[in-house]
Tab-separated table of C-alpha atoms in Angstrom:
chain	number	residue	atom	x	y	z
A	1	UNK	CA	5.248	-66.272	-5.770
A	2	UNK	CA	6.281	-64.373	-2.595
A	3	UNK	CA	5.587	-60.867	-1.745
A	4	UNK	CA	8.901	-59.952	-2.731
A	5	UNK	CA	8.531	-61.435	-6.477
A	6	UNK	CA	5.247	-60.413	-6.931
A	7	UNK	CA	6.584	-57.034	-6.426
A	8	UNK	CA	9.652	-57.687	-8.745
A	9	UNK	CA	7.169	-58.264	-11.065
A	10	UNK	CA	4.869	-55.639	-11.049
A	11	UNK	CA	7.606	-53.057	-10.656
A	12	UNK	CA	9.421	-54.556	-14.168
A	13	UNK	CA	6.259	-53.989	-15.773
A	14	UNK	CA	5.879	-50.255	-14.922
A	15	UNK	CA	9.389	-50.165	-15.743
A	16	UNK	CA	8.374	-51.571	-19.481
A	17	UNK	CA	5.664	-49.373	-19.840
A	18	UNK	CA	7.763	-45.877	-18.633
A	19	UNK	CA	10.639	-46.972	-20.536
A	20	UNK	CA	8.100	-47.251	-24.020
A	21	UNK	CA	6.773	-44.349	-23.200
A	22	UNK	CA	9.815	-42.299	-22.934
A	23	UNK	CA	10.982	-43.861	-25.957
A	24	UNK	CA	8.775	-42.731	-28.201
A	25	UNK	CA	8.004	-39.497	-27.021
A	26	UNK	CA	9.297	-36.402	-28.967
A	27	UNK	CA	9.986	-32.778	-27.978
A	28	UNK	CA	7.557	-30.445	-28.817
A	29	UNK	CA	7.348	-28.691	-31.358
A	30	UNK	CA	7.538	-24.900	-29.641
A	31	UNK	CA	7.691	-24.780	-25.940
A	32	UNK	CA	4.559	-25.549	-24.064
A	33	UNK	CA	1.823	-23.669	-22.262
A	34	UNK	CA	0.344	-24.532	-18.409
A	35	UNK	CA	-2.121	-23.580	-16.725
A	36	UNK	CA	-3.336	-24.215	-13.322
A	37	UNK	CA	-6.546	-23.060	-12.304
A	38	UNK	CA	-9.418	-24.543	-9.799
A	39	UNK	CA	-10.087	-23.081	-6.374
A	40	UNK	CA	-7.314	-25.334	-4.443
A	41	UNK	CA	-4.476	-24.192	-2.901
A	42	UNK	CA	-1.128	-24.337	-5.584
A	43	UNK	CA	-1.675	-22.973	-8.339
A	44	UNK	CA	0.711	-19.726	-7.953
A	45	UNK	CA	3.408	-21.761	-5.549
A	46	UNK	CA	3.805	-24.728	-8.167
A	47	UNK	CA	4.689	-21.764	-11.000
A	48	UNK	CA	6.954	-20.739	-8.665
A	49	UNK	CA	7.923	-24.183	-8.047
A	50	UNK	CA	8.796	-24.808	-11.972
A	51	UNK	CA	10.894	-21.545	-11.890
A	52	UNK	CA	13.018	-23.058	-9.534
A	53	UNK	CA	13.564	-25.734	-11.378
A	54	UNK	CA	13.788	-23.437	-14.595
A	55	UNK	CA	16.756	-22.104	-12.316
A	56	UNK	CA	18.171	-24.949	-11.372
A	57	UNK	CA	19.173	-25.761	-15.222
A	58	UNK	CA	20.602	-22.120	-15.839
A	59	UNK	CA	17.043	-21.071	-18.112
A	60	UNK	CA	15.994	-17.557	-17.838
A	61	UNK	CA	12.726	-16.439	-16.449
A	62	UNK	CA	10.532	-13.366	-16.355
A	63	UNK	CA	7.120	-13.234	-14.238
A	64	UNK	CA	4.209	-10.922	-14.203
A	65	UNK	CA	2.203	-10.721	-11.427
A	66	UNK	CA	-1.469	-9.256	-12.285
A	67	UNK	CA	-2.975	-9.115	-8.852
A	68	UNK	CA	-1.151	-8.920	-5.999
A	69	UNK	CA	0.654	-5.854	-6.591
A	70	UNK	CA	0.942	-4.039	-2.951
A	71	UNK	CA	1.290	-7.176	-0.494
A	72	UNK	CA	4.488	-8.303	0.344
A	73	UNK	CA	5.385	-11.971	-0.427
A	74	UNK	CA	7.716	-14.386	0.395
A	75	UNK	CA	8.299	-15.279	-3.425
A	76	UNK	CA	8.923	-11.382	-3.909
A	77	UNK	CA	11.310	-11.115	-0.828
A	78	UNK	CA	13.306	-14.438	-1.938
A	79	UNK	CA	13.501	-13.669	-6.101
A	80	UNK	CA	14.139	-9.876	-5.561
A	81	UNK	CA	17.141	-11.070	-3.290
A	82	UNK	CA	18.281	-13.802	-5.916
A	83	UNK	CA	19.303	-11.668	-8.209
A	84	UNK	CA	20.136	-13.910	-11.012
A	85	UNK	CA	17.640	-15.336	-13.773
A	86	UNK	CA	14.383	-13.915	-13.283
A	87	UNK	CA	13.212	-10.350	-14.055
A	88	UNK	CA	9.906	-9.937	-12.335
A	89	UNK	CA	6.995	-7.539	-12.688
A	90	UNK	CA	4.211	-6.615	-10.308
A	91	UNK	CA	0.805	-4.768	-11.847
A	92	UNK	CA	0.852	-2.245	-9.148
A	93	UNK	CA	-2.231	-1.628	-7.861
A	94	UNK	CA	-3.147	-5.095	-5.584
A	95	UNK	CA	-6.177	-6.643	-5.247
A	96	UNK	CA	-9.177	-5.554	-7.160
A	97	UNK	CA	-11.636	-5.373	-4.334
A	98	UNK	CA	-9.558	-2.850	-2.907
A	99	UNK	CA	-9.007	-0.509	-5.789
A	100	UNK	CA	-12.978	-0.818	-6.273
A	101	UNK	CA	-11.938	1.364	-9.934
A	102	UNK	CA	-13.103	-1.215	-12.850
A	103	UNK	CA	-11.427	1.178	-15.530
A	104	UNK	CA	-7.689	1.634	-13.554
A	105	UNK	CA	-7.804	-1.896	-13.116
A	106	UNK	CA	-8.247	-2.268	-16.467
A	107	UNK	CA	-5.271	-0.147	-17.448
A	108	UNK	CA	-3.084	-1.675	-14.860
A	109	UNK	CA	-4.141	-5.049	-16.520
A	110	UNK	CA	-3.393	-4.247	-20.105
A	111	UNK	CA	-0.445	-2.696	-19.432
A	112	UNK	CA	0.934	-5.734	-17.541
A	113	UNK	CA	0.074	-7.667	-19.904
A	114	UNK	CA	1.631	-5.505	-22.684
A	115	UNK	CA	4.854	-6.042	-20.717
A	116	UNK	CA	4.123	-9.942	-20.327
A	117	UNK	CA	3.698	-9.367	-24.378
A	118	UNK	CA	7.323	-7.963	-24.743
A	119	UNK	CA	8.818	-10.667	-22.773
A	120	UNK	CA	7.291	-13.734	-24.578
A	121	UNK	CA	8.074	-12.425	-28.200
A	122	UNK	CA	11.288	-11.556	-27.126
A	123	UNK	CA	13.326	-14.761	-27.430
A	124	UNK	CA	15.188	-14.120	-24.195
A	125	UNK	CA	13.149	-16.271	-21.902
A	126	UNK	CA	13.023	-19.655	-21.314
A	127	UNK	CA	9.916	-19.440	-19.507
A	128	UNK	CA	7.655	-16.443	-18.663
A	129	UNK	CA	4.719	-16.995	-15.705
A	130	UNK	CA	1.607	-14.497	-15.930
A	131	UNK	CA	0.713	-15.253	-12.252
A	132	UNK	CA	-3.211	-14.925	-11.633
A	133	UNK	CA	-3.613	-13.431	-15.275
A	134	UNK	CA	-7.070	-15.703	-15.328
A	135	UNK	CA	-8.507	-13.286	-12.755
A	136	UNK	CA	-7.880	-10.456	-14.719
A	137	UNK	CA	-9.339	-12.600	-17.504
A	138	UNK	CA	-12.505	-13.513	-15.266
A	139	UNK	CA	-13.461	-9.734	-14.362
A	140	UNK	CA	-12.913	-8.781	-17.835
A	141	UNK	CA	-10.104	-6.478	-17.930
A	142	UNK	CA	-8.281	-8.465	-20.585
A	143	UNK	CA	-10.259	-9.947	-23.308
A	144	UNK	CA	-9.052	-14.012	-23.931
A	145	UNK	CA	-8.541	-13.115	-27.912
A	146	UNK	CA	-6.077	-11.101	-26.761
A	147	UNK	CA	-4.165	-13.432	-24.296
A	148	UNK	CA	-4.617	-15.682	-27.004
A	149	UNK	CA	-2.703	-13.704	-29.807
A	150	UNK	CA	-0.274	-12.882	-26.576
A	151	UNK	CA	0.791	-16.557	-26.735
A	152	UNK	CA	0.441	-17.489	-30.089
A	153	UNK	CA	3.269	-14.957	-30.992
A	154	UNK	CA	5.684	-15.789	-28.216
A	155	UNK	CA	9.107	-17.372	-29.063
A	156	UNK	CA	9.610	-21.051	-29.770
A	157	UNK	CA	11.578	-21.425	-26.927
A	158	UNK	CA	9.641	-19.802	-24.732
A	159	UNK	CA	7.503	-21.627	-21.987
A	160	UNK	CA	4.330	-20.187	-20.252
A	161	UNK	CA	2.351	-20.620	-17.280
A	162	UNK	CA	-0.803	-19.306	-16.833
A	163	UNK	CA	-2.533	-19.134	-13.594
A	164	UNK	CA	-5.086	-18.256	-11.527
A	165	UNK	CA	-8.824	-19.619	-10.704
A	166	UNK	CA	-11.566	-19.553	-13.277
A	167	UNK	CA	-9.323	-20.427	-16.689
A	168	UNK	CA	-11.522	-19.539	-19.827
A	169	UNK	CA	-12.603	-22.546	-21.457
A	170	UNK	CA	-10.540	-20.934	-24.675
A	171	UNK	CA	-7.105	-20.969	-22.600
A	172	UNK	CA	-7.711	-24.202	-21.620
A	173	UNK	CA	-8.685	-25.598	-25.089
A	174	UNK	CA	-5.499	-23.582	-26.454
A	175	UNK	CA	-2.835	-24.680	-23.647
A	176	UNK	CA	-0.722	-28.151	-23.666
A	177	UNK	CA	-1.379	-28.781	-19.898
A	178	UNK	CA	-3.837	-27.934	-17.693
A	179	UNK	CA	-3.663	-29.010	-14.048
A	180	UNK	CA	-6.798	-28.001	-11.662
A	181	UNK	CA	-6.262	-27.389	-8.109
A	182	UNK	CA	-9.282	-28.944	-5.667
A	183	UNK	CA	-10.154	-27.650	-2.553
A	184	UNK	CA	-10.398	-30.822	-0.239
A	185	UNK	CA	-9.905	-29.695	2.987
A	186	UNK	CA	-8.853	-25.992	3.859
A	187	UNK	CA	-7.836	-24.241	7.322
A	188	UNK	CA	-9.553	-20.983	6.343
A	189	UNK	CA	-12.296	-22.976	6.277
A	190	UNK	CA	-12.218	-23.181	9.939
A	191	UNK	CA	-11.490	-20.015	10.764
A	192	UNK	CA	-7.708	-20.270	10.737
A	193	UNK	CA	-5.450	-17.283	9.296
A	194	UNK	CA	-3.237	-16.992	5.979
A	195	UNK	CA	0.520	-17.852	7.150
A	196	UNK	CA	3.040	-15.945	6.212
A	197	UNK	CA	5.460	-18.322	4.614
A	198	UNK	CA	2.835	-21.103	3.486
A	199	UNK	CA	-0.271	-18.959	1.978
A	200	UNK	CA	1.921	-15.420	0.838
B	1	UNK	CA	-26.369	1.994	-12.344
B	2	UNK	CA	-22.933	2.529	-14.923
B	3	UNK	CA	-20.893	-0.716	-15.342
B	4	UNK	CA	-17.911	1.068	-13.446
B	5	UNK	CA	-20.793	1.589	-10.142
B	6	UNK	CA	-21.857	-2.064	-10.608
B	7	UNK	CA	-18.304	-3.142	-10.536
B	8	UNK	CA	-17.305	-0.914	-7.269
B	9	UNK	CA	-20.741	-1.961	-4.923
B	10	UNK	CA	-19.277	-5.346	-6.346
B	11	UNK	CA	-15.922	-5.359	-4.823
B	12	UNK	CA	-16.744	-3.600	-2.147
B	13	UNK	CA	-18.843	-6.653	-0.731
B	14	UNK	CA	-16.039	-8.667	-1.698
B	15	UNK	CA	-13.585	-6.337	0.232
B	16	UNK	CA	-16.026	-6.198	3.104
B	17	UNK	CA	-16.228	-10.263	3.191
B	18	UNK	CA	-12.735	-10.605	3.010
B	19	UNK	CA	-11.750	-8.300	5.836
B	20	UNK	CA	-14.286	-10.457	8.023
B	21	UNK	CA	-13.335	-13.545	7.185
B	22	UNK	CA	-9.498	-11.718	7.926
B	23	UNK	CA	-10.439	-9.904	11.248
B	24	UNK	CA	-12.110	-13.379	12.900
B	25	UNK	CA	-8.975	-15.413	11.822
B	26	UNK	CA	-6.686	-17.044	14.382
B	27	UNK	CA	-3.381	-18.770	14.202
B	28	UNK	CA	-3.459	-22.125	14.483
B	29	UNK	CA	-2.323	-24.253	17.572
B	30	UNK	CA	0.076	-25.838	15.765
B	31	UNK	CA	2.002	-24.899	12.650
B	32	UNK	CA	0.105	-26.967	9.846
B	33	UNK	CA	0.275	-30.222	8.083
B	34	UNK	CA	-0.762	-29.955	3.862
B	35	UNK	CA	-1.168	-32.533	1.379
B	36	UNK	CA	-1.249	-32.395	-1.584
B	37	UNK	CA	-2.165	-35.099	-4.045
B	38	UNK	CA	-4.168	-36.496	-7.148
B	39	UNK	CA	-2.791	-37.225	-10.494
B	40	UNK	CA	-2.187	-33.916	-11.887
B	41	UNK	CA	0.846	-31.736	-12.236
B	42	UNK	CA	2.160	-29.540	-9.226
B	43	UNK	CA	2.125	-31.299	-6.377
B	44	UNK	CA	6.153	-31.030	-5.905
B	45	UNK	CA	6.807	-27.979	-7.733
B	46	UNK	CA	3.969	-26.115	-5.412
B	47	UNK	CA	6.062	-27.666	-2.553
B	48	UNK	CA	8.979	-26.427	-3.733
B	49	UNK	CA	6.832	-22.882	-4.445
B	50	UNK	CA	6.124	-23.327	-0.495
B	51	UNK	CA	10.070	-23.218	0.294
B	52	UNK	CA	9.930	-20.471	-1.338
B	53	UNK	CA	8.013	-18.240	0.073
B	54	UNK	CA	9.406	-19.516	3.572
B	55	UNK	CA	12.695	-18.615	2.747
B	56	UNK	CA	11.855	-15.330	1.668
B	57	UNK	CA	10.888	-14.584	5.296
B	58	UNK	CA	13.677	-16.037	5.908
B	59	UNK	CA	12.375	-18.865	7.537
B	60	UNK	CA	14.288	-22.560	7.802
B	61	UNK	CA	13.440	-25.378	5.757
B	62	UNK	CA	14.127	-29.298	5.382
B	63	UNK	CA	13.578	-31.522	2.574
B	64	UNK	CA	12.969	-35.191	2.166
B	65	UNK	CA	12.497	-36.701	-1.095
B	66	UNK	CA	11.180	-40.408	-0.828
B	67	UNK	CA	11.570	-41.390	-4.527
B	68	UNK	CA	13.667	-39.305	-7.464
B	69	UNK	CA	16.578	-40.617	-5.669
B	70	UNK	CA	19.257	-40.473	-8.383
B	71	UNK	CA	17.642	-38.382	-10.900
B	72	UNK	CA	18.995	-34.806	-11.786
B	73	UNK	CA	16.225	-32.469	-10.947
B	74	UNK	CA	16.689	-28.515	-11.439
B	75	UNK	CA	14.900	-27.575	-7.845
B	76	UNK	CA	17.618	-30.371	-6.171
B	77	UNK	CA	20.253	-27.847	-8.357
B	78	UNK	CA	18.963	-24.972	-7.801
B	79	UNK	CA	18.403	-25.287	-3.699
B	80	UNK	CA	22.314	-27.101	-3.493
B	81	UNK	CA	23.483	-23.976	-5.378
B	82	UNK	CA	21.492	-21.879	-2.909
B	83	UNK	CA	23.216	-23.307	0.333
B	84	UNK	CA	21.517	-21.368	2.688
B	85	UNK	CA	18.163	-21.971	4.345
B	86	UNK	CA	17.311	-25.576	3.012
B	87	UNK	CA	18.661	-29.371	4.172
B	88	UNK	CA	17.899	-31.337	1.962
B	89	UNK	CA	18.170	-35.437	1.986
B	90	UNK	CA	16.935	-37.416	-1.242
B	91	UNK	CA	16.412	-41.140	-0.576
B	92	UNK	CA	19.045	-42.719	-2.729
B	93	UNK	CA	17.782	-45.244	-4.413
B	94	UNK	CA	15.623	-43.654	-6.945
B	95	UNK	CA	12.192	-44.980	-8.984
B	96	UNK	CA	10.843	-48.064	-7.024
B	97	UNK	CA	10.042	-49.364	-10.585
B	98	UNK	CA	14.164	-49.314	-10.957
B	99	UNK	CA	15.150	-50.792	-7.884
B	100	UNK	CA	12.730	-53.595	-8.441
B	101	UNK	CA	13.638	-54.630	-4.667
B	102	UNK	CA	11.339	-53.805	-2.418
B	103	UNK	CA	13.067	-55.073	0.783
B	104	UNK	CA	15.605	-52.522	-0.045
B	105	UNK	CA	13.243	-49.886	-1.059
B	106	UNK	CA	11.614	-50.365	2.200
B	107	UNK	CA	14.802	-50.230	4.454
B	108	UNK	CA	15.404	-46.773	2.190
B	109	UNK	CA	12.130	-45.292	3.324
B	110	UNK	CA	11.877	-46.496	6.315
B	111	UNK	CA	15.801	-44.584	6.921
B	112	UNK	CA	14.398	-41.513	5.047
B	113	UNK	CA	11.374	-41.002	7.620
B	114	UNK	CA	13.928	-41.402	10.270
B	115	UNK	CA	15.422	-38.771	9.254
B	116	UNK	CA	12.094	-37.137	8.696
B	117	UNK	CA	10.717	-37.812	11.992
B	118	UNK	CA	14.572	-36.284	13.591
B	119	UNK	CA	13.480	-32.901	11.728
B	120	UNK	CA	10.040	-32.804	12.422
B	121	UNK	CA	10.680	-33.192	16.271
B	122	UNK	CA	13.854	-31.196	16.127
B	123	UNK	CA	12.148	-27.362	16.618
B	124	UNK	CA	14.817	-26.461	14.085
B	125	UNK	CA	12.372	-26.072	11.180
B	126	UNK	CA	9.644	-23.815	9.949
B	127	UNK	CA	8.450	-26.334	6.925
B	128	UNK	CA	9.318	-29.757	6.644
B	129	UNK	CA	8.426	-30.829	3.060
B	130	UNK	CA	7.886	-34.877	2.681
B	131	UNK	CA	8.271	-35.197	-0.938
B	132	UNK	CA	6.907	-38.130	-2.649
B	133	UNK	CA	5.989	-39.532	0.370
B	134	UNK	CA	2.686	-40.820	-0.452
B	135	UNK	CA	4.025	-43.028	-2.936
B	136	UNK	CA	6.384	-44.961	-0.422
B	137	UNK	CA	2.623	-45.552	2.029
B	138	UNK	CA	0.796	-46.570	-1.099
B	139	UNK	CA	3.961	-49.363	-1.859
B	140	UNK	CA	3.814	-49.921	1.640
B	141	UNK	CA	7.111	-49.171	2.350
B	142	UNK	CA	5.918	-47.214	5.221
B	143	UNK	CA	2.947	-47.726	7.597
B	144	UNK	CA	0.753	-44.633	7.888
B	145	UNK	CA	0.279	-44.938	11.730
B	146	UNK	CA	4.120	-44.516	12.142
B	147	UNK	CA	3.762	-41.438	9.782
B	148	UNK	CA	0.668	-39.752	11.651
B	149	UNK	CA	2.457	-40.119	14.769
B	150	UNK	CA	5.823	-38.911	13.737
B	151	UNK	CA	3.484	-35.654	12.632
B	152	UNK	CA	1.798	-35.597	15.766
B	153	UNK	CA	5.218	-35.545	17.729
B	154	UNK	CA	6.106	-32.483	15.193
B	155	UNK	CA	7.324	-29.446	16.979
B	156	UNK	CA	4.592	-27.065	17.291
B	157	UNK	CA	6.318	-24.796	14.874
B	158	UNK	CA	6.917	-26.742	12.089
B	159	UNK	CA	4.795	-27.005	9.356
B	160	UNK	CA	4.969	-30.046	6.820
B	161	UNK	CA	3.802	-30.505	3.323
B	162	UNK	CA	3.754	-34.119	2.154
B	163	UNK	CA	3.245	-34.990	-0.998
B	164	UNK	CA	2.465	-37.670	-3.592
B	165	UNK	CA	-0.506	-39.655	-5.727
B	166	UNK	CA	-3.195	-41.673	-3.913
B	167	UNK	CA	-2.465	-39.995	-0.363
B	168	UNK	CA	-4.064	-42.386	2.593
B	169	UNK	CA	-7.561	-41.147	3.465
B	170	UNK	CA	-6.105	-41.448	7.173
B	171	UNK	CA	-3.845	-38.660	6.559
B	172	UNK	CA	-6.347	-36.524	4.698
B	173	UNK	CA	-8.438	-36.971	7.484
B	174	UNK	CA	-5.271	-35.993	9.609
B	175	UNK	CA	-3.867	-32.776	7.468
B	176	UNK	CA	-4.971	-29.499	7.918
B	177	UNK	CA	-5.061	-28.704	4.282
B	178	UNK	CA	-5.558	-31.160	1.489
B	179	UNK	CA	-5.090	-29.825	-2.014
B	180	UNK	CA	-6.205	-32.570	-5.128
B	181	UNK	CA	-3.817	-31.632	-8.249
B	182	UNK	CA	-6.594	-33.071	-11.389
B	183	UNK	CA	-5.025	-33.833	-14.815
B	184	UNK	CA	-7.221	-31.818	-17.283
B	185	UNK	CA	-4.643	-32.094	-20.138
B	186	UNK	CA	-1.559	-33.533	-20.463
B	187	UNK	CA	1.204	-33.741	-22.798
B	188	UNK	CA	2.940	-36.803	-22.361
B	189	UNK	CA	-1.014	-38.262	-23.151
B	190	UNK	CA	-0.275	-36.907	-26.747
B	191	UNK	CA	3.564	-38.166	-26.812
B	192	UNK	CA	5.182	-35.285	-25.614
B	193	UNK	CA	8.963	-35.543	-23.684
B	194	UNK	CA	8.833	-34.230	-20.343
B	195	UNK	CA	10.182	-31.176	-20.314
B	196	UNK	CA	13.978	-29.750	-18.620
B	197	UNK	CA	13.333	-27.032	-16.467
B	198	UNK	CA	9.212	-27.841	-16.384
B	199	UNK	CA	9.122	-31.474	-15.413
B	200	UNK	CA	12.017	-32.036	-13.406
């Protein structure tokens, strides 16, 4: 066989195999939950990747953002300006280390996620992201049982992402997908600064 | 020492870490080059997270997509919709496993990096994302000494993100940041449709 058939070939197999497996796969039964954790670089700018595409099909989304309350963003800046489609919520008090006040933290935390509550019970969202709720999670200012009941009740149409490093082995047992993020090789690493535009 | 005093003398290490790590960071030389790969989900949609945040600070952006050629994706809807900010150029041939013709799927890539390498070297970009692109090296549809030097000649300015499964360990070993998505859980491994709005 030549190159070219040899590729023919192997090509028309994946083909086979993609085209059985889209075959018999089903919807699911309620609208699935993500989360990406791991201590790589993605796991906040692919959520906002999927609400693009969320977008793109006319879905509605809402976002809450549990840590980085104060610092302006380029994901802030663009979706405030949008407009259209996704109602978005920042826990107002910014990163823990510099609030340094375990029990405001805590009430910032609960009450964001009392909000995030609302919006996946609701039935109005197509897909609700509760960016870096796992930290919150870590340092114990929401308890997983919670989060847990949080999802269990949402809508059946309603999608949710989860992210942030250090998922609790519950949350990942309970989601659909779970998609870590490895650190290979990173630029801070070496002494190089967060960019606006690529990091924030 | 109360929980709440533990906590603070906590964070405040952390705080004090963080603004060193912050205070002896430098730009980089050049605008940067990430990858990110692995078999996991989120190596697009963090891309497209990525244009995000640059066009929030208002920043200008070009997109090449290397392989969903002719599928309907809701970021390609979504940014086409948006008009301002992003080119973007899809490859149009679609899944290699489709065209079965890899003569032709090489001519297509080998026209998309063109295009790619015009971009890159233009100075007209902030971000340059190369989606997909890892998938055309690993078919061998493009040479990855012809892609390492079309990102060397990048203006210094312009950042790219390239993306894809089974990235060459030549361009890890190039990139300034290398992210590995990892599958923990999947859906589609328990027969699930991918998903409108999540998937694509």
């Amino acid at each position: 066989m030549t190159d070219a058939e040899t590729h023919k070939k192997k090509m028309q197999k994946i083909q086979a195999e993609h085209r059985a497996r889209t075959r018999e796969a089903v919807d699911p039964r309620r609208a699935l939950v993500l989360v990406h954790t791991g201590d790589g670089k993605g796991k906040s700018s692919s959520a906002f990747g999927v609400i693009v595409r969320a977008l793109g099909w006319g879905k509605r989304v809402g976002v809450v953002q549990f840590i980085k309350g104060k610092w302006k963003t380029g994901e802030r800046q663009f979706f405030d300006k949008l407009k259209e489609g996704v109602d978005w919520h920042t826990m107002g008090d910014g990163f823990t280390w510099d609030t340094q006040d375990k029990d405001q933290d805590t009430r910032a935390a609960q009450a964001a996620f009392s909000r995030a509550e609302s919006m996946m019970a609701s039935g109005e969202y197509d897909l609700v992201v509760l960016d870096e709720i796992n930290i919150a999670m870590r340092y114990d200012y929401l308890a997983i049982d919670a989060v847990i009941a949080g999802l269990e009740s949402r809508a059946d149409r309603t999608s949710v992402i989860l992210t942030g490093r250090d998922a609790r082995p519950e949350l990942i047992d309970y989601a659909d997908l779970v998609s870590e993020m490895v650190e290979i090789k990173h630029p801070y690493k070496s002494g190089i600064k967060a960019q606006r535009g690529i990091d924030f």
